[in-house]
Short mmCIF file of C-alpha atoms in Angstrom, two decimals:
data_model
loop_
_atom_site.label_atom_id
_atom_site.label_comp_id
_atom_site.label_asym_id
_atom_site.label_seq_id
_atom_site.Cartn_x
_atom_site.Cartn_y
_atom_site.Cartn_z
CA MET A 1 162.45 -3.32 -96.74
CA ARG A 2 159.12 -1.65 -96.84
CA PHE A 3 159.91 1.15 -99.11
CA LEU A 4 161.54 -1.64 -101.64
CA ALA A 5 158.19 -3.32 -101.40
CA LEU A 6 156.21 -0.30 -102.12
CA LEU A 7 158.48 0.20 -105.20
CA VAL A 8 157.47 -3.17 -106.23
CA LEU A 9 153.98 -2.29 -105.98
CA LEU A 10 154.06 0.79 -107.65
CA ALA A 11 155.63 -0.72 -110.69
CA SER A 12 153.75 -3.49 -110.57
CA ALA A 13 150.87 -1.33 -110.52
CA MET A 14 152.24 0.76 -113.62
CA GLU A 15 152.81 -2.24 -115.65
CA ALA A 16 148.99 -3.13 -115.16
CA ALA A 17 147.58 -0.19 -115.93
CA PRO A 18 146.21 0.05 -119.55
CA LYS A 19 148.59 1.38 -122.20
CA PHE A 20 148.28 1.69 -125.94
CA ARG A 21 150.79 1.60 -128.70
CA ILE A 22 150.05 4.09 -131.64
CA THR A 23 151.70 4.45 -134.77
CA LEU A 24 151.47 7.10 -137.18
CA SER A 25 151.65 5.50 -140.81
CA PRO A 26 155.14 5.92 -142.31
CA THR A 27 153.60 7.60 -145.33
CA ALA A 28 151.81 10.34 -142.95
CA ALA A 29 153.48 13.69 -142.68
CA PRO A 30 154.84 14.72 -139.34
CA THR A 31 152.17 15.94 -137.29
CA SER A 32 151.05 17.01 -133.74
CA GLY A 33 147.75 17.57 -132.09
CA ARG A 34 145.65 16.46 -129.34
CA MET A 35 145.53 12.45 -129.48
CA PHE A 36 142.43 10.35 -128.53
CA VAL A 37 141.71 6.74 -127.55
CA LEU A 38 138.12 6.10 -127.70
CA MET A 39 136.41 2.85 -126.20
CA ALA A 40 132.90 1.50 -126.46
CA LYS A 41 131.50 -1.69 -125.04
CA GLY A 42 130.71 -4.49 -126.66
CA LEU A 43 132.31 -6.08 -130.45
CA GLN A 44 129.65 -4.62 -132.75
CA GLN A 45 132.55 -4.08 -135.93
CA ARG A 46 132.20 -0.44 -135.56
CA LYS A 47 133.42 1.51 -138.52
CA ARG A 48 134.12 4.53 -136.27
CA ILE A 49 133.62 4.95 -132.58
CA THR A 50 132.24 8.48 -131.62
CA THR A 51 131.52 10.59 -128.61
CA SER A 52 128.04 11.06 -127.73
CA PHE A 53 126.00 13.77 -126.76
CA THR A 54 125.15 11.80 -123.00
CA PRO A 55 128.42 12.13 -121.26
CA GLY A 56 129.82 8.44 -120.44
CA GLU A 57 128.38 6.72 -123.26
CA THR A 58 131.75 6.65 -124.89
CA TRP A 59 134.86 6.25 -122.90
CA PHE A 60 137.83 8.38 -124.06
CA ALA A 61 141.12 9.81 -123.26
CA ALA A 62 143.03 12.44 -124.24
CA MET A 63 147.07 13.24 -124.47
CA GLU A 64 148.85 16.40 -126.10
CA PHE A 65 151.67 15.44 -128.42
CA ALA A 66 154.25 18.43 -130.04
CA HIS A 67 155.70 16.58 -132.78
CA ILE A 68 155.12 12.47 -134.30
CA ALA A 69 157.35 11.84 -137.07
CA PRO A 70 156.10 9.23 -139.47
CA GLY A 71 156.33 5.54 -138.68
CA GLN A 72 156.67 6.73 -134.93
CA THR A 73 155.29 4.96 -131.98
CA ILE A 74 153.74 6.52 -129.11
CA THR A 75 152.59 5.08 -125.79
CA PHE A 76 149.42 6.56 -124.74
CA ASP A 77 148.44 6.15 -121.25
CA PRO A 78 144.57 6.65 -120.84
CA ASP A 79 144.40 7.23 -117.22
CA LEU A 80 145.77 11.11 -117.17
CA LYS A 81 143.17 12.73 -118.51
CA ALA A 82 140.03 10.32 -119.46
CA TYR A 83 136.43 10.47 -119.30
CA PRO A 84 134.21 9.23 -117.73
CA LYS A 85 137.05 7.37 -115.74
CA PRO A 86 140.49 6.35 -115.92
CA PHE A 87 140.71 3.53 -118.52
CA SER A 88 141.88 1.22 -115.31
CA GLU A 89 138.54 1.17 -113.75
CA ALA A 90 137.15 -0.23 -116.83
CA SER A 91 135.25 -3.45 -116.17
CA THR A 92 136.56 -6.81 -117.74
CA GLY A 93 134.86 -7.25 -120.92
CA ASP A 94 134.48 -6.75 -124.75
CA TRP A 95 135.70 -3.66 -125.81
CA GLU A 96 136.31 -1.67 -128.92
CA PHE A 97 139.22 0.69 -129.49
CA MET A 98 140.12 3.64 -131.72
CA ALA A 99 142.81 6.09 -131.95
CA LEU A 100 142.34 9.41 -133.32
CA LEU A 101 144.49 12.45 -133.79
CA ASP A 102 142.95 16.13 -133.82
CA GLN A 103 145.47 18.08 -135.96
CA ASP A 104 143.74 21.40 -135.47
CA HIS A 105 142.10 21.19 -132.07
CA SER A 106 138.76 21.15 -133.64
CA PHE A 107 137.40 18.30 -131.57
CA PRO A 108 135.37 19.94 -128.99
CA SER A 109 133.28 22.15 -131.27
CA ASN A 110 133.25 19.36 -134.19
CA SER A 111 134.04 16.17 -133.01
CA GLN A 112 135.75 14.00 -135.65
CA ASP A 113 135.96 15.97 -138.79
CA ALA A 114 138.26 16.98 -142.16
CA GLY A 115 141.77 16.23 -141.49
CA ASP A 116 141.60 14.08 -138.46
CA ILE A 117 143.58 11.25 -138.72
CA TYR A 118 142.28 8.01 -137.27
CA SER A 119 142.85 4.28 -137.03
CA ASN A 120 140.55 0.92 -137.71
CA VAL A 121 138.59 0.32 -134.81
CA VAL A 122 139.93 -2.73 -133.16
CA GLY A 123 138.10 -5.32 -130.92
CA VAL A 124 139.36 -7.03 -127.96
CA LYS A 125 137.74 -9.92 -126.53
CA ASP A 126 137.49 -10.20 -122.61
CA TRP A 127 139.94 -7.28 -122.53
CA LYS A 128 141.51 -6.82 -119.00
CA GLY A 129 143.81 -4.07 -119.77
CA GLU A 130 146.47 -5.50 -121.87
CA THR A 131 148.03 -3.04 -124.46
CA VAL A 132 146.22 -2.48 -127.64
CA GLU A 133 148.14 -1.49 -130.61
CA LEU A 134 146.44 1.03 -132.98
CA LEU A 135 147.95 2.46 -136.52
CA LEU A 136 146.75 5.93 -137.47
CA ASP A 137 146.55 5.30 -141.22
CA LYS A 138 143.24 6.95 -142.33
CA VAL A 139 142.63 10.90 -142.97
CA THR A 140 139.11 12.16 -142.33
CA GLU A 141 137.46 13.13 -145.62
CA PRO A 142 135.60 16.68 -145.41
CA ARG A 143 132.02 16.73 -144.79
CA PRO A 144 130.07 17.32 -147.96
CA VAL A 145 129.77 20.99 -148.73
CA PRO A 146 126.08 21.96 -149.56
CA LYS A 147 125.75 22.35 -153.09
CA ASP A 148 125.28 25.73 -154.92
CA VAL A 149 121.43 26.80 -154.84
CA GLU A 150 120.33 29.37 -157.79
CA GLY A 151 119.99 32.40 -155.80
CA ALA A 152 122.25 31.81 -152.85
CA GLU A 153 125.71 33.51 -152.84
CA LEU A 154 128.41 33.27 -150.94
CA VAL A 155 129.94 36.34 -149.57
CA GLU A 156 133.54 36.66 -147.80
CA PHE A 157 134.76 39.62 -146.37
CA THR A 158 138.19 40.72 -144.68
CA SER A 159 137.37 42.63 -141.50
CA PRO A 160 139.74 45.61 -140.85
CA SER A 161 138.74 45.61 -137.21
CA LEU A 162 139.03 41.84 -136.51
CA SER A 163 142.38 41.50 -138.80
CA ALA A 164 144.07 44.41 -137.02
CA PHE A 165 142.65 42.83 -133.60
CA TRP A 166 144.57 39.49 -134.66
CA GLY A 167 147.07 40.45 -136.75
CA ARG A 168 146.34 38.44 -139.85
CA PRO A 169 143.41 38.46 -141.66
CA ILE A 170 140.00 37.19 -140.72
CA VAL A 171 137.12 36.84 -143.01
CA MET A 172 133.52 37.30 -142.46
CA GLN A 173 131.45 34.91 -144.25
CA ALA A 174 127.80 34.96 -145.20
CA ILE A 175 125.21 33.35 -147.56
CA VAL A 176 122.95 35.71 -149.27
CA VAL A 177 119.81 34.18 -150.38
CA LEU A 178 118.09 36.12 -152.84
CA PRO A 179 114.16 36.61 -153.51
CA PRO A 180 113.04 34.89 -156.80
CA GLY A 181 112.03 38.41 -158.38
CA TYR A 182 115.91 39.62 -157.50
CA GLU A 183 117.36 38.69 -160.54
CA LYS A 184 114.94 40.01 -162.89
CA GLY A 185 116.52 43.23 -163.12
CA SER A 186 114.15 45.34 -161.27
CA LYS A 187 115.43 48.41 -159.29
CA LYS A 188 113.34 47.01 -156.12
CA ARG A 189 115.06 47.11 -152.72
CA TYR A 190 114.20 44.61 -150.37
CA PRO A 191 114.21 44.32 -146.40
CA VAL A 192 116.74 41.79 -145.12
CA CYS A 193 116.50 39.20 -142.25
CA TYR A 194 119.82 38.26 -140.58
CA ARG A 195 120.13 35.05 -139.57
CA VAL A 196 122.52 33.17 -136.81
CA HIS A 197 123.13 29.69 -136.27
CA GLY A 198 122.98 28.11 -132.93
CA PHE A 199 126.63 26.41 -131.50
CA GLY A 200 128.08 23.67 -134.17
CA GLY A 201 126.75 25.50 -137.03
CA ASP A 202 127.82 27.75 -139.33
CA HIS A 203 126.43 30.13 -142.53
CA ARG A 204 126.32 27.18 -144.90
CA ALA A 205 122.65 26.43 -143.68
CA GLY A 206 121.58 29.13 -145.91
CA LEU A 207 122.48 26.81 -149.11
CA ARG A 208 120.35 23.85 -147.48
CA GLN A 209 117.30 26.16 -146.78
CA ALA A 210 117.60 28.43 -149.86
CA LYS A 211 115.57 26.61 -151.96
CA ALA A 212 112.88 26.26 -149.83
CA ILE A 213 112.95 29.88 -148.74
CA ARG A 214 112.72 31.14 -152.02
CA THR A 215 109.78 28.77 -152.79
CA GLU A 216 108.03 30.09 -149.98
CA ILE A 217 108.43 33.35 -151.01
CA SER A 218 107.18 32.62 -154.92
CA GLU A 219 104.12 30.97 -152.95
CA GLY A 220 103.21 33.85 -150.90
CA LYS A 221 103.87 32.17 -147.90
CA ARG A 222 106.97 34.48 -146.94
CA MET A 223 107.90 38.25 -147.44
CA GLU A 224 109.98 39.53 -150.45
CA MET A 225 113.05 39.50 -148.38
CA VAL A 226 116.78 38.90 -148.83
CA HIS A 227 117.75 36.07 -145.89
CA VAL A 228 121.36 36.77 -144.79
CA PHE A 229 123.13 33.48 -142.94
CA LEU A 230 125.86 34.92 -140.84
CA ASN A 231 128.82 32.76 -139.87
CA ALA A 232 129.26 33.10 -135.79
CA SER A 233 131.48 29.86 -135.69
CA PHE A 234 135.24 30.52 -134.43
CA PRO A 235 138.12 28.32 -133.29
CA SER A 236 136.93 29.37 -129.77
CA GLY A 237 133.20 28.24 -130.24
CA HIS A 238 130.81 30.90 -130.84
CA HIS A 239 131.47 34.38 -131.09
CA VAL A 240 128.11 35.63 -130.68
CA PHE A 241 128.48 38.66 -132.54
CA ALA A 242 129.83 40.21 -129.48
CA ASP A 243 132.59 42.71 -129.02
CA SER A 244 135.30 40.67 -127.09
CA VAL A 245 138.63 41.02 -125.26
CA ASN A 246 139.64 37.71 -126.13
CA ASN A 247 137.73 37.10 -129.94
CA GLY A 248 137.77 40.29 -131.09
CA PRO A 249 135.15 43.32 -132.00
CA TRP A 250 132.81 41.29 -133.83
CA GLY A 251 129.61 43.47 -133.13
CA GLN A 252 131.35 46.52 -134.27
CA ALA A 253 132.74 44.24 -137.49
CA LEU A 254 129.13 43.14 -138.56
CA THR A 255 127.66 46.68 -137.78
CA THR A 256 130.13 48.93 -139.29
CA GLU A 257 131.77 46.79 -141.81
CA LEU A 258 130.45 43.70 -143.41
CA ILE A 259 126.48 45.32 -143.29
CA PRO A 260 127.17 48.50 -144.78
CA TYR A 261 129.37 45.97 -147.67
CA LEU A 262 126.47 43.89 -148.29
CA GLU A 263 123.93 47.31 -148.42
CA LYS A 264 126.17 48.43 -151.36
CA LYS A 265 126.87 45.17 -152.95
CA TYR A 266 122.59 44.32 -153.11
CA ARG A 267 119.88 46.13 -153.65
CA VAL A 268 118.52 46.02 -150.17
CA VAL A 269 116.89 49.00 -147.94
CA SER A 270 119.52 50.25 -145.60
CA ASN A 271 117.96 51.72 -142.58
CA ALA A 272 117.02 50.31 -139.43
CA SER A 273 113.51 49.62 -140.35
CA ALA A 274 114.54 47.30 -142.76
CA ARG A 275 117.19 44.92 -140.76
CA PHE A 276 115.73 42.38 -138.76
CA LEU A 277 117.49 39.50 -136.70
CA THR A 278 116.67 35.96 -136.09
CA GLY A 279 118.35 33.29 -134.77
CA HIS A 280 118.38 29.75 -132.77
CA SER A 281 120.06 29.08 -129.35
CA SER A 282 123.42 30.86 -129.45
CA GLY A 283 122.20 32.62 -132.47
CA GLY A 284 119.05 33.38 -130.45
CA TRP A 285 121.39 35.20 -127.83
CA SER A 286 123.60 36.64 -130.47
CA THR A 287 120.56 38.36 -132.04
CA LEU A 288 118.89 39.47 -128.97
CA TRP A 289 122.51 40.89 -127.82
CA LEU A 290 122.76 42.36 -131.00
CA GLN A 291 118.94 44.35 -130.83
CA VAL A 292 120.12 45.59 -127.33
CA ALA A 293 123.71 46.62 -128.33
CA TYR A 294 122.54 48.62 -131.35
CA PRO A 295 119.01 49.49 -131.02
CA ASP A 296 118.91 51.75 -133.60
CA PHE A 297 120.73 49.76 -136.18
CA PHE A 298 117.89 46.69 -135.99
CA GLY A 299 114.35 46.98 -136.43
CA GLY A 300 113.50 43.78 -134.57
CA THR A 301 114.69 40.70 -133.41
CA TRP A 302 113.11 37.20 -133.24
CA PRO A 303 115.26 34.95 -130.97
CA THR A 304 114.03 31.26 -129.86
CA ALA A 305 115.47 29.18 -127.04
CA PRO A 306 118.26 32.07 -126.94
CA ASP A 307 121.46 31.30 -124.69
CA PRO A 308 120.88 32.58 -120.96
CA VAL A 309 119.89 35.80 -121.23
CA ASP A 310 119.85 36.55 -117.30
CA PHE A 311 122.79 35.57 -115.47
CA ARG A 312 121.26 34.81 -112.33
CA SER A 313 119.89 31.62 -114.09
CA PHE A 314 123.12 30.52 -116.34
CA THR A 315 121.86 27.13 -116.77
CA GLY A 316 121.28 26.78 -113.66
CA ILE A 317 124.14 28.59 -112.12
CA ASP A 318 123.65 32.17 -110.66
CA ALA A 319 126.50 33.86 -112.11
CA THR A 320 125.87 37.29 -110.80
CA PRO A 321 128.64 38.78 -108.93
CA GLN A 322 126.45 38.36 -105.29
CA SER A 323 126.05 34.57 -105.63
CA LYS A 324 128.37 32.06 -103.45
CA ARG A 325 126.89 29.21 -105.64
CA THR A 326 128.92 26.68 -107.28
CA ALA A 327 128.42 25.66 -110.93
CA TYR A 328 127.93 22.22 -109.68
CA ILE A 329 125.33 22.20 -107.06
CA MET A 330 122.38 23.56 -106.17
CA PRO A 331 120.86 25.59 -102.91
CA ASP A 332 119.10 22.35 -102.13
CA GLY A 333 122.18 20.25 -102.27
CA LYS A 334 121.42 18.52 -105.36
CA PRO A 335 123.30 18.46 -108.64
CA ASN A 336 122.77 21.13 -111.04
CA TYR A 337 121.41 19.06 -114.23
CA LEU A 338 122.23 21.26 -117.54
CA VAL A 339 120.15 18.70 -119.82
CA ARG A 340 116.86 17.02 -119.74
CA MET A 341 114.99 15.49 -122.16
CA LYS A 342 111.38 15.03 -122.24
CA GLY A 343 110.97 16.85 -119.11
CA VAL A 344 113.37 14.23 -116.93
CA ASP A 345 117.22 15.62 -115.84
CA THR A 346 119.49 13.71 -117.40
CA ILE A 347 122.83 15.12 -117.83
CA THR A 348 124.36 17.18 -114.81
CA MET A 349 126.76 20.35 -115.70
CA GLU A 350 129.78 18.52 -114.03
CA ASP A 351 129.38 15.36 -115.94
CA PHE A 352 129.22 17.75 -119.29
CA VAL A 353 131.96 20.16 -118.34
CA LYS A 354 134.19 17.33 -117.70
CA GLN A 355 133.73 15.47 -120.55
CA GLU A 356 134.54 18.58 -122.44
CA GLU A 357 137.59 19.30 -120.45
CA VAL A 358 138.87 15.92 -122.01
CA ALA A 359 137.78 16.98 -125.69
CA GLY A 360 140.00 19.88 -125.45
CA PRO A 361 140.53 23.28 -123.32
CA VAL A 362 139.16 25.91 -126.45
CA GLY A 363 136.35 25.15 -128.27
CA GLY A 364 133.56 23.28 -126.42
CA GLN A 365 130.36 24.94 -125.44
CA ILE A 366 131.22 25.94 -122.01
CA ALA A 367 134.64 26.93 -123.01
CA SER A 368 132.92 29.27 -125.45
CA PHE A 369 131.09 31.53 -122.96
CA ASP A 370 134.38 32.03 -121.38
CA TRP A 371 136.00 33.22 -124.63
CA VAL A 372 133.29 35.83 -125.23
CA PHE A 373 132.53 37.12 -121.47
CA SER A 374 135.68 36.56 -119.40
CA PRO A 375 138.56 38.84 -119.10
CA LYS A 376 141.78 37.84 -120.36
CA GLY A 377 144.00 35.52 -118.02
CA PRO A 378 147.93 36.00 -117.49
CA ASP A 379 148.42 33.40 -119.74
CA GLY A 380 146.52 35.15 -122.76
CA ARG A 381 143.71 33.47 -122.69
CA PRO A 382 140.14 34.11 -120.78
CA LEU A 383 139.85 33.27 -117.02
CA GLN A 384 136.94 30.52 -116.24
CA LEU A 385 133.84 31.15 -114.55
CA PHE A 386 134.58 28.41 -112.59
CA ASN A 387 137.04 25.83 -111.54
CA ARG A 388 136.26 22.95 -113.78
CA GLU A 389 137.23 20.27 -110.93
CA THR A 390 135.26 21.87 -108.20
CA GLY A 391 132.86 24.43 -109.34
CA VAL A 392 133.50 27.12 -107.59
CA GLN A 393 132.92 30.22 -109.42
CA ASN A 394 135.57 33.35 -109.67
CA PRO A 395 134.46 36.51 -108.18
CA GLU A 396 136.57 38.59 -110.78
CA VAL A 397 134.98 36.97 -113.50
CA MET A 398 131.39 37.10 -112.20
CA GLU A 399 132.02 40.90 -111.73
CA TYR A 400 133.35 41.12 -115.28
CA TRP A 401 130.57 39.07 -117.03
CA LYS A 402 128.24 41.63 -115.74
CA ARG A 403 128.64 43.42 -118.97
CA TYR A 404 126.92 40.75 -121.07
CA ASP A 405 124.11 40.05 -118.53
CA ILE A 406 121.23 41.09 -121.01
CA ARG A 407 118.83 41.55 -118.40
CA ARG A 408 121.16 43.86 -116.31
CA ILE A 409 122.11 46.25 -119.56
CA VAL A 410 118.19 46.44 -120.25
CA GLU A 411 116.90 47.11 -116.71
CA GLU A 412 119.82 49.38 -115.86
CA ASN A 413 119.53 51.55 -118.99
CA TRP A 414 115.76 51.18 -119.23
CA SER A 415 115.50 55.26 -119.62
CA ARG A 416 117.44 55.05 -122.76
CA LEU A 417 116.87 51.48 -124.03
CA GLY A 418 113.15 51.26 -123.35
CA PRO A 419 111.87 53.54 -126.22
CA LYS A 420 114.14 52.26 -128.57
CA LEU A 421 113.30 48.60 -128.12
CA ARG A 422 109.45 49.04 -128.20
CA GLY A 423 108.07 46.57 -130.26
CA LYS A 424 111.33 45.16 -131.46
CA ILE A 425 111.66 42.11 -128.96
CA ARG A 426 109.69 38.70 -130.18
CA LEU A 427 111.69 36.37 -127.87
CA VAL A 428 109.91 32.19 -127.91
CA VAL A 429 111.45 29.72 -125.94
CA GLY A 430 109.85 26.56 -124.93
CA GLU A 431 108.52 25.68 -121.52
CA GLN A 432 110.32 22.41 -121.48
CA ASP A 433 113.62 23.66 -122.60
CA THR A 434 116.27 20.86 -123.09
CA PHE A 435 118.86 23.36 -121.67
CA HIS A 436 116.54 24.65 -118.76
CA LEU A 437 116.95 28.10 -120.89
CA GLU A 438 113.57 29.28 -120.47
CA GLN A 439 114.55 30.03 -116.89
CA ALA A 440 116.57 32.90 -117.82
CA ALA A 441 114.12 33.68 -120.26
CA LYS A 442 111.38 34.31 -117.91
CA LEU A 443 113.54 36.38 -115.50
CA LEU A 444 114.02 38.91 -118.21
CA CYS A 445 110.74 38.83 -119.93
CA ASN A 446 109.29 39.43 -115.95
CA PHE A 447 110.77 42.68 -116.46
CA LEU A 448 109.86 43.40 -119.58
CA ALA A 449 106.13 42.55 -118.75
CA SER A 450 106.51 45.26 -115.44
CA LYS A 451 107.53 47.85 -117.90
CA GLY A 452 104.42 47.01 -120.35
CA ARG A 453 105.86 44.34 -122.91
CA GLU A 454 103.92 41.30 -121.95
CA ASP A 455 104.31 40.75 -126.00
CA ALA A 456 107.97 40.80 -125.92
CA CYS A 457 107.79 36.80 -125.22
CA GLU A 458 106.47 33.43 -125.74
CA PHE A 459 106.48 30.49 -123.66
CA VAL A 460 105.56 27.32 -125.61
CA PRO A 461 103.96 24.69 -123.57
CA GLY A 462 105.60 21.31 -124.09
CA ARG A 463 108.03 22.47 -126.53
CA ASP A 464 111.99 22.07 -125.83
CA HIS A 465 114.98 23.31 -127.39
CA MET A 466 114.91 20.80 -130.46
CA ASP A 467 111.02 20.78 -131.40
CA LEU A 468 110.33 24.29 -131.00
CA TYR A 469 109.97 24.89 -134.57
CA SER A 470 108.02 21.94 -135.52
CA ASP A 471 104.64 23.91 -135.39
CA GLY A 472 105.64 26.34 -138.25
CA LEU A 473 107.36 28.75 -136.18
CA GLY A 474 109.87 30.17 -138.90
CA LEU A 475 107.07 31.10 -141.18
CA ARG A 476 105.15 32.86 -138.57
CA ILE A 477 108.47 34.76 -137.82
CA ASP A 478 108.55 35.90 -141.72
CA ARG A 479 105.10 37.18 -141.65
CA GLU A 480 105.79 38.97 -137.96
CA MET A 481 108.74 40.41 -139.69
CA LYS A 482 106.27 41.44 -142.66
CA LYS A 483 103.75 43.06 -140.76
CA GLN A 484 105.96 44.92 -138.52
CA TYR A 485 107.72 46.09 -141.94
CA GLU A 486 104.65 47.30 -143.59
CA SER A 487 103.35 48.88 -140.31
CA VAL A 488 106.67 51.43 -140.31
CA ARG A 489 106.59 51.89 -143.98
CA LYS A 490 102.64 53.25 -143.56
CA LYS A 491 103.93 55.39 -140.67
CA ARG A 492 106.12 57.37 -143.12
#
């Protein structure tokens, strides 16, 4: 009798758990992908429900479906994989719901984007967990592509090395912004600034910035220089132009294939003294990595707010092999906070990661690091630095990550790298960086200062990740590149 009673209670609980019935429009094509139900408090007649940078503001749940036929109705369980909690733990009240099918699994990096199929937002007053019906009958339109700008050109180059790695054509992309005088038929050759965007961006930023850059050059505010906006976005996240067993040889492809191709196509000075680098956030790490990995190929880097450059402080995690710490708890027993706003810690690493896990296992910011830095696992995907549930780190992965720890590489190879990097690093980061990135930067910069390179780093009081450029930093970097380029030319 007790067994029967337990079965009755279990059946009752299963019946009471929230369920969603989601129907694919009869006019749609057969499809597959990661299905989401997003839930937001209140009846605001939203047109869409979106996830927030701040975990927990939007509830959402996910399930994978290998095949959905036109007109088919599937039952969606929002308790299997959800954030911040299973939907059955949501309070009674007014809620709005939306279904979204991510066909290409790009949600972790791009949120809702082109090709995603979604439903109207359905509001339910005083929702107590009853079944909600949702119809997938809308297709997300592509985001507006920046218009072509005079003096800015799209370059697409099929990389032999990356194509060989992936077994299919891999196209490298860039927007090349030419100085105003370039079109006049002169034989003049120009230095080049290679720019790398942050996580979630791409090369098309060059189209948005081209007009301003060309105007500032014509007004004498910038050096006459070609600006190349590189694309570092990839389905796995941001490949940071590092050679990787998971993403492929992106650094090799850039330095031995794409840049030589550009130097043949355009009138640019093809030597190290005329190749400069700059980038922000993940782009900052990329450009510092490229300078360190290829010190004879580039003439200087200006990384701003780079991702962790010393793995003893990888966004609060000590990710070096001797560490016994977890990703989620600090030595004092307090949570490891990833994000702070205006100097106040707001989002823990655990919350950030667990929201990303619901969004999808590939393409998010934290997963992106594994795709660059980690060895392959038995399933062909990269091993994770730490267990997503517990935060416990994997010693095998920590050991492998050493080959990408910039401070360690520079310190252990200083006799070789020191002379090659002299005057070539100008790192800038805010003292209040949103992601605590100044902590790792200070560890690297303390080492550089111990070697007499105090001028390699700058920490800007009061600035964070988002407002670092608000005082004209971009133009200042350009002036410093000009000064360095002219000083090298005078020595020749």
